[in-house]
Short mmCIF file of C-alpha atoms in Angstrom, two decimals:
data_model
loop_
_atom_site.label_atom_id
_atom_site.label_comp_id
_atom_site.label_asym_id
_atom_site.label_seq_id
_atom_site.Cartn_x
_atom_site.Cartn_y
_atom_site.Cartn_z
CA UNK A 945 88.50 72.52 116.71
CA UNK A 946 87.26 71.96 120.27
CA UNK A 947 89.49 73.66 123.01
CA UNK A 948 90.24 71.49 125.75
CA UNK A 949 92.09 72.46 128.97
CA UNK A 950 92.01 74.20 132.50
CA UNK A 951 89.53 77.65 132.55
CA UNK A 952 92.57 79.77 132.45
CA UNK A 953 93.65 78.74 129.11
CA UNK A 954 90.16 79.61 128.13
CA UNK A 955 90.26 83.58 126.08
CA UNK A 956 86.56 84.84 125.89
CA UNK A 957 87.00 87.78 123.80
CA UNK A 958 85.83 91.33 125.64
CA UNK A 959 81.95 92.30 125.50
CA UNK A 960 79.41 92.98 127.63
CA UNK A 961 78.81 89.77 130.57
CA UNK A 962 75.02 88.54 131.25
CA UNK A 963 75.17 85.85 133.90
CA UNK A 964 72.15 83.60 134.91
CA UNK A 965 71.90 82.61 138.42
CA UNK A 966 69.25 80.79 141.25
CA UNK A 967 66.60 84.10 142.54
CA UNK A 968 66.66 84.39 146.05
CA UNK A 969 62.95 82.92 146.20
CA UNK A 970 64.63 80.05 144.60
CA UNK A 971 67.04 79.55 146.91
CA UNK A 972 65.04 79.48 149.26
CA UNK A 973 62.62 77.34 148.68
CA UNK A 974 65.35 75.02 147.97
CA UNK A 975 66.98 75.09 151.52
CA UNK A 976 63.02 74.06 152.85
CA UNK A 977 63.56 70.84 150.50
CA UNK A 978 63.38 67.63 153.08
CA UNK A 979 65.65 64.63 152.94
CA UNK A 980 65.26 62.34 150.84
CA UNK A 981 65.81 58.44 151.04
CA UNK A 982 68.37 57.94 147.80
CA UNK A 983 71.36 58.50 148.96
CA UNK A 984 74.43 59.75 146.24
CA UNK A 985 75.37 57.82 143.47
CA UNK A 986 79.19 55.85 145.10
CA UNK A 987 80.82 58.03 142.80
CA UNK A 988 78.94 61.29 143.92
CA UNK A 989 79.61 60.15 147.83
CA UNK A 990 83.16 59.90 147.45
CA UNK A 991 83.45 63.26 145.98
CA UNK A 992 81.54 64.94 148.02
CA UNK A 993 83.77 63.38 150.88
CA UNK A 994 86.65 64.37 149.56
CA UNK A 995 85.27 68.12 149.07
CA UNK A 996 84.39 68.24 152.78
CA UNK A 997 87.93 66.87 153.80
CA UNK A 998 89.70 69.63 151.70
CA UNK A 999 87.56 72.30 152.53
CA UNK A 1000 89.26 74.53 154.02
CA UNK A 1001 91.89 74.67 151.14
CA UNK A 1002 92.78 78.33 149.73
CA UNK A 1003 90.85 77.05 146.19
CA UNK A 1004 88.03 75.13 145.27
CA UNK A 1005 88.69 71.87 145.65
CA UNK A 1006 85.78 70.05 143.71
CA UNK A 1007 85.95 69.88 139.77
CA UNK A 1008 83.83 73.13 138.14
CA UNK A 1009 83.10 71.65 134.60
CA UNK A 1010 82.53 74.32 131.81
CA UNK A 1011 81.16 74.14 128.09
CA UNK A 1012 82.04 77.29 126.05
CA UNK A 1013 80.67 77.90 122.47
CA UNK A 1014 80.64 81.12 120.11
CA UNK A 1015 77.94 81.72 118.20
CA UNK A 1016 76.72 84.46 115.45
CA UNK A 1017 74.40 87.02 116.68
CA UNK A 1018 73.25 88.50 119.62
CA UNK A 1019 71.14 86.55 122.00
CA UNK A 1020 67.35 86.72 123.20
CA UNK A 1021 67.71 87.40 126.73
CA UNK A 1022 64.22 86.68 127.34
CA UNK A 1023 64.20 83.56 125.55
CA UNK A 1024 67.14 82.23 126.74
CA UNK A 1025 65.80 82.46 130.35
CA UNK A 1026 63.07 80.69 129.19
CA UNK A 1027 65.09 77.84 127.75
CA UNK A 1028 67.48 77.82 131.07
CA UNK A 1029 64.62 76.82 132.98
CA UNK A 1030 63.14 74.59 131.26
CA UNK A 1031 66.35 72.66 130.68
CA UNK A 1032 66.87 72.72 134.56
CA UNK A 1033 63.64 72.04 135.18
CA UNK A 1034 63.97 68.56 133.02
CA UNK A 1035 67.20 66.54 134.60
CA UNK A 1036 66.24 65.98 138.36
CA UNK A 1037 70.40 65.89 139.21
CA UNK A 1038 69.30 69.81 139.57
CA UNK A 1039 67.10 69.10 141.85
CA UNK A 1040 68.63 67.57 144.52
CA UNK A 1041 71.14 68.90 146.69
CA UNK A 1042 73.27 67.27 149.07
CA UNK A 1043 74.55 67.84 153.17
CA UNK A 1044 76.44 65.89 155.39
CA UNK A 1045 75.33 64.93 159.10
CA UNK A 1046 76.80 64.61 162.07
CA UNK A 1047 77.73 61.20 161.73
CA UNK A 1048 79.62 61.72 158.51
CA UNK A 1049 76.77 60.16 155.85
CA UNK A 1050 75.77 62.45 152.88
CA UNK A 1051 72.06 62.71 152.83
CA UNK A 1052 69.90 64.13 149.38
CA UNK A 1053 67.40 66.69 149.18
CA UNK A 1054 65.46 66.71 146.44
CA UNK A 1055 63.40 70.31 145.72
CA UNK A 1056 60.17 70.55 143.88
CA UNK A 1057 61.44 72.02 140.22
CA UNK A 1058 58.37 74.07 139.52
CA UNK A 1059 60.27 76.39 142.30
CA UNK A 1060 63.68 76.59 140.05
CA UNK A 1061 63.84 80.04 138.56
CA UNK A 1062 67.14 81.64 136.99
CA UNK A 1063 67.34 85.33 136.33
CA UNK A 1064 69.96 87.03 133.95
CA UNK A 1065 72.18 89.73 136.00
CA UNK A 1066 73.88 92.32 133.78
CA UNK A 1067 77.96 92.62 134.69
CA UNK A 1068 78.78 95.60 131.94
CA UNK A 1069 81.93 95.02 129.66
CA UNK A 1070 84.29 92.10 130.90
CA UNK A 1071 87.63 91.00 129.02
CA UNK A 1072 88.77 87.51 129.00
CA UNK A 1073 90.43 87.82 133.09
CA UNK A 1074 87.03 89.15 134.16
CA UNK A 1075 84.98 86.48 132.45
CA UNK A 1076 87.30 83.66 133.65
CA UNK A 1077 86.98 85.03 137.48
CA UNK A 1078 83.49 85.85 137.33
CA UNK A 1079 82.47 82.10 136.57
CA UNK A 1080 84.38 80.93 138.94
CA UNK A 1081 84.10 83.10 141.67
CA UNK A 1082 80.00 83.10 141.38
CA UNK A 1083 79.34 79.36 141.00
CA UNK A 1084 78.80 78.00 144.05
CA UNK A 1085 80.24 74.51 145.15
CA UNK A 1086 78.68 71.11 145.53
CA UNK A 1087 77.43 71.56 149.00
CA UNK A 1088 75.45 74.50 147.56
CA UNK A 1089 72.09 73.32 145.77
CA UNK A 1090 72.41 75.95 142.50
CA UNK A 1091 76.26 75.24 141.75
CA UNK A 1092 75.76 75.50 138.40
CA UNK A 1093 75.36 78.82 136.34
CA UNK A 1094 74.83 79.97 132.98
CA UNK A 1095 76.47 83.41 130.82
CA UNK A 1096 76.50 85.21 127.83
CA UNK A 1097 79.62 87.47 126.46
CA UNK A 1098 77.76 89.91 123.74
CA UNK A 1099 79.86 90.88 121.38
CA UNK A 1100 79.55 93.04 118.02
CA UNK A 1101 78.42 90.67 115.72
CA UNK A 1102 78.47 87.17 117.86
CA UNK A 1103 78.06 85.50 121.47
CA UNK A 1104 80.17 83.63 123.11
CA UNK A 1105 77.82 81.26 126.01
CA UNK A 1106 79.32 78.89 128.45
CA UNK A 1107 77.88 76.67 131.24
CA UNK A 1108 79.73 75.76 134.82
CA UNK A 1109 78.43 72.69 136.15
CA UNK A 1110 80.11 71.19 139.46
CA UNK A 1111 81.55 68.17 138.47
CA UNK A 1112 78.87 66.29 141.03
CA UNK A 1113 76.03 66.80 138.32
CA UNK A 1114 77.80 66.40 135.46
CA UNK A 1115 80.41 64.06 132.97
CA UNK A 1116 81.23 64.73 129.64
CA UNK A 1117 78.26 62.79 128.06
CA UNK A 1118 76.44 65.14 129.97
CA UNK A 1119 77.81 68.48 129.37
CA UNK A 1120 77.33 67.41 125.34
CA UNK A 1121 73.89 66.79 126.02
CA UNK A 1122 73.24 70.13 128.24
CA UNK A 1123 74.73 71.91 125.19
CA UNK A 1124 72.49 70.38 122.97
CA UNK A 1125 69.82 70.82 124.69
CA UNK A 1126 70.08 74.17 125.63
CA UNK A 1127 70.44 75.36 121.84
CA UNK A 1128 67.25 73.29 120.91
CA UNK A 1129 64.83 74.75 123.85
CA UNK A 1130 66.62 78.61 122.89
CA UNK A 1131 65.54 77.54 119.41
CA UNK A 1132 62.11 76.74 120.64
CA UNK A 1133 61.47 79.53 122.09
CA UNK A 1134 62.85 82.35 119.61
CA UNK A 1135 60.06 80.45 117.66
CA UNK A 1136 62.31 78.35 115.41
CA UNK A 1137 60.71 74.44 114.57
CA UNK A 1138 63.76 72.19 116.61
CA UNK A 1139 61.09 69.00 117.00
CA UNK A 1140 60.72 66.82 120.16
CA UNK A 1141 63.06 66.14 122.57
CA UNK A 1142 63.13 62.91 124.49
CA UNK A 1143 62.15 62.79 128.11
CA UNK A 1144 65.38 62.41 130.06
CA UNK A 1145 65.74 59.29 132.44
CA UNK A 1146 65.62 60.55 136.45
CA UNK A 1147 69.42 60.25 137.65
CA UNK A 1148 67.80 60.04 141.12
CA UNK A 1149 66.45 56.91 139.93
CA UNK A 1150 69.65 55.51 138.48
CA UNK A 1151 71.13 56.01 142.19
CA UNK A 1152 68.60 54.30 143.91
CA UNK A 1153 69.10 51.03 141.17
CA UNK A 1154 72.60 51.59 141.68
CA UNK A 1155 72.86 51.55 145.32
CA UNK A 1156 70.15 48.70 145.61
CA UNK A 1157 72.31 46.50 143.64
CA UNK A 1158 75.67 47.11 145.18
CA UNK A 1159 73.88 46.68 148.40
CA UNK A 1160 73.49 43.21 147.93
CA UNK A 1161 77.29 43.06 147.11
CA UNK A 1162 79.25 40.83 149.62
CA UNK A 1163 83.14 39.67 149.19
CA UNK A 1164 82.36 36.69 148.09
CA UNK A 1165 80.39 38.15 145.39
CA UNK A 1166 82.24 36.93 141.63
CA UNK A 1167 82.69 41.02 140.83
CA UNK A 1168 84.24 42.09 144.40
CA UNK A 1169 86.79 38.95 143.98
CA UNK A 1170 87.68 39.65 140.88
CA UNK A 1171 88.78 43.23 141.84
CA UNK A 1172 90.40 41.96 145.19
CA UNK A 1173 92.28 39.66 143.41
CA UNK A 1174 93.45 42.57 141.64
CA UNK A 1175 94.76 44.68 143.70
CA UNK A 1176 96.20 41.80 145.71
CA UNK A 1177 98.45 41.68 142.82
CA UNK A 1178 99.33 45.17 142.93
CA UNK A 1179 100.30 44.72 146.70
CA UNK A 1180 96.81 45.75 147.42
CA UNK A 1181 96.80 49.37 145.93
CA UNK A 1182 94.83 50.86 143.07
CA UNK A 1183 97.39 51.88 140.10
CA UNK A 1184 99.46 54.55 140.38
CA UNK A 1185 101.30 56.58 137.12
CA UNK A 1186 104.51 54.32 136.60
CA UNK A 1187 106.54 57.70 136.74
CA UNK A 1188 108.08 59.78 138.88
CA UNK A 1189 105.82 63.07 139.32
CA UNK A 1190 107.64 64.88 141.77
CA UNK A 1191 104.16 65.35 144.34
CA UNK A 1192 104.79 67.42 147.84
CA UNK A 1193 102.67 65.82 150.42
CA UNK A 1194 102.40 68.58 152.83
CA UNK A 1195 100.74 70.72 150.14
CA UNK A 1196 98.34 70.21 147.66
CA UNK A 1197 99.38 69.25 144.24
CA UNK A 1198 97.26 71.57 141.72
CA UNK A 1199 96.39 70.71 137.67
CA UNK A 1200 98.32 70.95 134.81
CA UNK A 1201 97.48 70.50 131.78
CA UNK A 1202 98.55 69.89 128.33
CA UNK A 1203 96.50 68.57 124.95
CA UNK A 1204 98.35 67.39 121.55
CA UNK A 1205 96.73 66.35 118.29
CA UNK A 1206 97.14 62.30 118.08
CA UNK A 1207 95.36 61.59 114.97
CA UNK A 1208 94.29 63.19 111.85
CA UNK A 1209 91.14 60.90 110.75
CA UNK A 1210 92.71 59.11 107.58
CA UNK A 1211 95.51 57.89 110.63
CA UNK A 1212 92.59 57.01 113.15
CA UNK A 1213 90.80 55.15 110.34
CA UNK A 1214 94.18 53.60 109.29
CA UNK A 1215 94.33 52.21 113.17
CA UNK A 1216 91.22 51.45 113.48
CA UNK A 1217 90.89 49.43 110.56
CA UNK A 1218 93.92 47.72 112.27
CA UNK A 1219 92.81 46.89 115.23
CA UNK A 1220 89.71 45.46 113.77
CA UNK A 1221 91.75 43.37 111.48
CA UNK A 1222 93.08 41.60 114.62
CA UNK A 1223 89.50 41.71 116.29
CA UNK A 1224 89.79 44.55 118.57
CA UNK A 1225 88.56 47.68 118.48
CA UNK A 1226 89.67 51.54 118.66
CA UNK A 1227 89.52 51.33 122.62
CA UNK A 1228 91.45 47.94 122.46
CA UNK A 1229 94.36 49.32 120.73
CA UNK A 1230 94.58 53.01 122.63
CA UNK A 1231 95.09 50.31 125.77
CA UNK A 1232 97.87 48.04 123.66
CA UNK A 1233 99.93 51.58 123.14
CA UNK A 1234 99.72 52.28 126.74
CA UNK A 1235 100.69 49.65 128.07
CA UNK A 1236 103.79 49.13 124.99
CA UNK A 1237 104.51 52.85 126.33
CA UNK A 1238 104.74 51.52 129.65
CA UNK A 1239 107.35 48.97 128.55
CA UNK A 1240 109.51 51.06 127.22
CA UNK A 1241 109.81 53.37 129.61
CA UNK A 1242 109.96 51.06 132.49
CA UNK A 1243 110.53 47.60 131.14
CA UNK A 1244 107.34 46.92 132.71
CA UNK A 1245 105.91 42.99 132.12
CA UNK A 1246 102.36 43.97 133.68
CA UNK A 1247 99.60 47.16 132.50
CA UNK A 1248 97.48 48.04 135.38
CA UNK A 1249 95.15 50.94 135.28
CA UNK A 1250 91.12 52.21 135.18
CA UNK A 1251 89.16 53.51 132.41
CA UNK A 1252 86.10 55.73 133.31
CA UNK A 1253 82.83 53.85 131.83
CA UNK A 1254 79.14 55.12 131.11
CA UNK A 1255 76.53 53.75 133.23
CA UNK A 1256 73.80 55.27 130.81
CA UNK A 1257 71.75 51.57 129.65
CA UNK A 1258 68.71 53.52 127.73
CA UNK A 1259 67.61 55.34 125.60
CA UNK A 1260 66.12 57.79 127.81
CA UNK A 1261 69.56 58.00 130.10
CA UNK A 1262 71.09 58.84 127.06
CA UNK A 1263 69.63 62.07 126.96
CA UNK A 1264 69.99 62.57 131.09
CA UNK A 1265 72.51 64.77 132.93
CA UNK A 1266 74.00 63.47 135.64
CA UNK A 1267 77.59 61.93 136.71
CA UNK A 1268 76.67 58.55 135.25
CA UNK A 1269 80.21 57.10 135.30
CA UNK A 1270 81.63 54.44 137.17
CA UNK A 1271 85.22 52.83 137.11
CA UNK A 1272 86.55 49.64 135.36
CA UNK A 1273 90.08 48.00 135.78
CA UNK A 1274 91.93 47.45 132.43
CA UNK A 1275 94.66 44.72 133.76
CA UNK A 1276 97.06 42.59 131.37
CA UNK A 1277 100.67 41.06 131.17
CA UNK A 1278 103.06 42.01 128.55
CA UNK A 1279 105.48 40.05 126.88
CA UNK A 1280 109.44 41.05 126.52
CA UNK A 1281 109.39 41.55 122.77
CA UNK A 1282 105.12 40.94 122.41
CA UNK A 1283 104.35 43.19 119.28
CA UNK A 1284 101.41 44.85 118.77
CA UNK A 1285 99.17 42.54 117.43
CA UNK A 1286 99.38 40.33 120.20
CA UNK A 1287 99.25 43.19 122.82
CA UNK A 1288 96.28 44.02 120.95
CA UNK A 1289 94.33 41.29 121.66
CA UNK A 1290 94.94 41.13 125.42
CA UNK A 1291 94.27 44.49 125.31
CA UNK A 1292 90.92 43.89 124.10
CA UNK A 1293 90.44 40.87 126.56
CA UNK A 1294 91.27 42.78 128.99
CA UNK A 1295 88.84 46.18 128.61
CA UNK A 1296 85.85 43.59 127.70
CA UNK A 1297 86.63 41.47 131.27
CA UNK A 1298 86.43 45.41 132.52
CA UNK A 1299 83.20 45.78 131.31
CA UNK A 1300 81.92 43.15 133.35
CA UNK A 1301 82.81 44.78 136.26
CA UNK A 1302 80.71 47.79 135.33
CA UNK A 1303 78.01 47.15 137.98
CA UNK A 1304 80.57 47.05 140.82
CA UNK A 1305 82.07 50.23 141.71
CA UNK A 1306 85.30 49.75 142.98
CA UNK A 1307 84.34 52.33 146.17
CA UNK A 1308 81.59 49.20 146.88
CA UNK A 1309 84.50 47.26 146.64
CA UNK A 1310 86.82 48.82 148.82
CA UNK A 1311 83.78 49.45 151.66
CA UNK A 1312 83.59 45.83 151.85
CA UNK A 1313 87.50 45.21 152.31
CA UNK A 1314 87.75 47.63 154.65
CA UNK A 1315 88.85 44.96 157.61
CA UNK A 1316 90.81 42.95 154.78
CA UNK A 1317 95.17 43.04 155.57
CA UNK A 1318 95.82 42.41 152.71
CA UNK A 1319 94.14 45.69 151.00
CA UNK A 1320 96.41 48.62 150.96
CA UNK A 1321 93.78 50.80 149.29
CA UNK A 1322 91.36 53.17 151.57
CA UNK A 1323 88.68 55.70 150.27
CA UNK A 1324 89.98 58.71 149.35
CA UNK A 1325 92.47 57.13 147.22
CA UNK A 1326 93.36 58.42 143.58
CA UNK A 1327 94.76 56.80 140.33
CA UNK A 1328 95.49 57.30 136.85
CA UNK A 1329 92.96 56.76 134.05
CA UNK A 1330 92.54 56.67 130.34
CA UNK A 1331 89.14 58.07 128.84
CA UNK A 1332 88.07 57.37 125.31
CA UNK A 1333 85.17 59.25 123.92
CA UNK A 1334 84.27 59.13 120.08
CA UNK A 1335 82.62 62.08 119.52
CA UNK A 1336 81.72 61.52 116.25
CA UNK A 1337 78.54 59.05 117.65
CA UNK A 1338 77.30 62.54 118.72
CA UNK A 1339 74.18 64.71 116.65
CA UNK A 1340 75.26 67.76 115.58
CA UNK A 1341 78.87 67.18 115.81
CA UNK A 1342 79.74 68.37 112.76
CA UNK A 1343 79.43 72.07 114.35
CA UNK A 1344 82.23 71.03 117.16
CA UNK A 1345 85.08 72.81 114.71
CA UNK A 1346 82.32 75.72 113.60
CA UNK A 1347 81.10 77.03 116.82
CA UNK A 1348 84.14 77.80 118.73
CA UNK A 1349 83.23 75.21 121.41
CA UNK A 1350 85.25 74.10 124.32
CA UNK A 1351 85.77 71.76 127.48
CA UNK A 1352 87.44 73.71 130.07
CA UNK A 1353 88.28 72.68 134.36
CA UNK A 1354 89.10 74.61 136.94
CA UNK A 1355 92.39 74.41 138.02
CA UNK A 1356 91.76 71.90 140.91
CA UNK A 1357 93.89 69.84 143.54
CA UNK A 1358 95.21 66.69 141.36
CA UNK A 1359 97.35 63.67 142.52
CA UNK A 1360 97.38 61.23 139.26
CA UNK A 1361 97.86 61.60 135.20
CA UNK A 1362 94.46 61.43 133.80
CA UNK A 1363 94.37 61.30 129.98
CA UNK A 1364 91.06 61.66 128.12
CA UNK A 1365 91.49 60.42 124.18
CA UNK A 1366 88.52 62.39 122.25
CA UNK A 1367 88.21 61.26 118.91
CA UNK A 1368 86.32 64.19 116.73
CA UNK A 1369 85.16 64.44 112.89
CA UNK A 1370 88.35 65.65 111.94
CA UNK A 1371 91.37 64.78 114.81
CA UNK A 1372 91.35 62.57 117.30
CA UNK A 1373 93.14 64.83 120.42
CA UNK A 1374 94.76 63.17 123.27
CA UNK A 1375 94.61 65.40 126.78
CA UNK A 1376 96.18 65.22 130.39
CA UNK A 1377 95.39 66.59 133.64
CA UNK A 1378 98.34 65.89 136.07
CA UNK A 1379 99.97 67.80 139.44
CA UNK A 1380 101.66 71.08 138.73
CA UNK A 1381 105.30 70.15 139.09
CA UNK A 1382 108.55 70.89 137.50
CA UNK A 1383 109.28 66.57 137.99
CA UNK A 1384 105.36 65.78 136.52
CA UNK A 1385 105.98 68.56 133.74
CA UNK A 1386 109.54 66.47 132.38
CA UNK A 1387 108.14 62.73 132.90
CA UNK A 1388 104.25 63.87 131.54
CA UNK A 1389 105.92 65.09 128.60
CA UNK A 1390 108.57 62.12 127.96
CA UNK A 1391 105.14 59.73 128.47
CA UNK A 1392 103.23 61.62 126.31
CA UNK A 1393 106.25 61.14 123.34
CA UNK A 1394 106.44 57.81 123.88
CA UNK A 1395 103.01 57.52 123.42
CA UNK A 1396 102.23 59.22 120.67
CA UNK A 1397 105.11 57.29 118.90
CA UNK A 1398 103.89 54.14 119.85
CA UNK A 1399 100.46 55.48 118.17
CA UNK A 1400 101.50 56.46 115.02
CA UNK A 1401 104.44 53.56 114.33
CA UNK A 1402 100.99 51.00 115.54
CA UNK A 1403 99.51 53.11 112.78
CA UNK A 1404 101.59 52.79 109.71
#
């Protein structure tokens, strides 16, 4: 099974640590790298913001993303060096680094990757504590050009690898496809036949489309109404978790986190099958039990919230690291006694009119209202989300239960529930990320019931 959760729930067990990490030269020659004209991605910009804002807080404040997997054998120093660099050397997101100016914009620099070079450093024995701090404590943040690092625990007969990635070069399409790559250029070079790998898409690229087309965005634009209108009905804010979660606003509100099984896959089949028979699909119906959970709890006649979306449109993007995500609005009414079925459906209607929004990012959106009265929300805002990833599409995912992998965060600053719904070859798993309160613990948990109930009775 794939382990899910914050980095402290993570338990490495003890052998001896081998870290990878930028060389000095490297370094370096990365500070000489000169501005260049693409700016971040809307997504990247706003996070980066919000890391400079918070920067003085007593943790790190940005998201440190980390991939774990256990694996027989002992490792090829030398030839995973080899493979680190090549793999960094491919997705131009590690190339570029980011500052802010005086004025407040976030400017790129993009290095020349022939100058990337990672060396192992040897750390002796480490249990699970010192692994856990190490990573943290030696990945840099996203202000930094090399915050991402690579390690090895040897042990006996096996290795246990991760990879920390600030969240500003990463999302979890991408960590799956830095894992996979990462094992196929090791295999390469220990001399083993993996075949070709396809050349990745430039991210950089994908932010200068990206901000070309939003720059052409205006209010009256059909997208930026369609949002407006919106969150004029929700008063003019973004969603917010429909419960009480108990957050101090004088302090920062750090993660929780808790993960249950939803699904077996004869009971994900079973509701699949349907929501298909009442032409929706899987992501349709997770959508129809939120919002049913929503009326119950609250006797709630309207489901308001976002849903993280891909902004990968190739082939070649598909195998591309980089935080290619953007936000959609999933926005319905729901009936008094509507059943499933029918919830369904404008569940469906309502992720597909989502979809269309894909090309405008709702920071675009709120830029443009920023003069607007009647618009509550401001950047730096947060809100709830619901992430569905079928894991299953993925090569090589029947090793996910095999080769101890996991998805672990840091625990970070954290304001809204965010639930991610991963369905894998054998259990779909359902996992939130939500402030660190005695209040959030009791309502997360009483939402997460409901849920879960709503699921299965959906599914019988």
């Amino acid at each position: 099974m794939v382990g899910f959760g914050l980095l402290e729930e993570w338990h490495p067990d003890t052998g001896r640590l081998v870290s990878w990490h930028a060389s000095a030269a490297s370094v370096a020659a990365a500070a000489r790298a000169p501005r260049h004209p693409v700016p971040p991605s809307h997504q990247q910009e706003q996070y980066l913001a919000a890391a400079h804002r918070h920067r003085e807080a007593a943790f790190r404040f940005s998201g440190l993303c980390v991939v774990t997997a256990a694996v027989p054998g002992l490792l090829d120093r030398a030839a995973m060096t080899r493979a680190i660099n090549a793999f960094l050397r491919r997705h131009d997101t590690f190339h570029t680094w980011f500052d802010r100016a005086p004025d407040g914009s976030i400017g790129r620099h993009l290095i020349d990757p022939a100058t990337i070079e990672f060396t192992p450093v040897e750390h002796g024995l480490a249990d699970g504590n010192r692994v856990r701090a190490h990573v943290q404590q030696s990945t840099p943040g996203p202000f930094e050009w090399h915050c991402f690092t690579f390690g090895a625990v040897e042990h006996a007969e096996a290795t246990t690898l991760y990879l920390a990635v600030d969240h500003l070069h990463t999302d979890g399409v991408g960590q799956y496809i830095s894992c996979f790559e990462l094992a196929h250029l090791y295999l390469r070079e220990i001399g083993q036949d993996a075949g070709q790998l396809t050349r990745p898409a430039s991210f950089v690229e994908h932010c200068a489309r990206e901000r070309t087309a939003s720059a052409e965005l205006t209010r009256s634009s059909p997208g930026v109404r369609r949002w407006l209108d919106l969150l004029r009905g929700n008063h003019g804010e973004l969603p917010s978790f429909p419960l009480d979660l108990g957050r101090s606003n004088d302090t920062y509100n750090r993660s929780a986190h808790r993960t249950i099984d939803l699904f077996d896959e004869a009971t994900a089949l079973r509701f699949e099958k349907i929501c298909r028979d009442h032409g929706a699909e899987f992501t349709g119906g997770i959508f129809a039990a939120a919002a049913l959970t929503e009326r119950e709890l609250l006797d709630s006649d309207y489901y308001f919230t976002l849903s993280p979306i891909s902004t990968r449109s190739s082939i070649a993007e598909l195998t591309s690291v980089g935080w290619y995500v953007t936000l959609i609005p999933v926005a319905f009414p729901i009936g008094a006694t509507t059943g499933f079925a029918r919830t369904l459906t404008a569940a469906q209607r309502a992720y597909e009119h989502g979809l269309t929004l894909t090309p405008v990012s709702p920071h675009r959106v709120l830029e443009l209202a920023a003069d607007d009265p009647d618009i509550a929300a401001r950047p730096g805002w947060s809100a709830p989300m619901i992430s569905y990833v079928d894991a299953r599409d993925f090569a090589g995912n029947e090793y996910f239960t095999t080769a101890g992998t996991g998805v672990y965060a840091n625990r970070a600053a954290t304001e809204e529930v965010l639930l991610w719904i991963n369905r894998l070859p054998a259990t779909t798993t359902l996992s939130a990320i939500y402030p660190d309160t005695p209040t959030a613990h009791r309502t997360v948990d009483r939402y997460l019931h409901t849920l879960r109930t709503t699921f299965h009775t959906a599914a019988r």
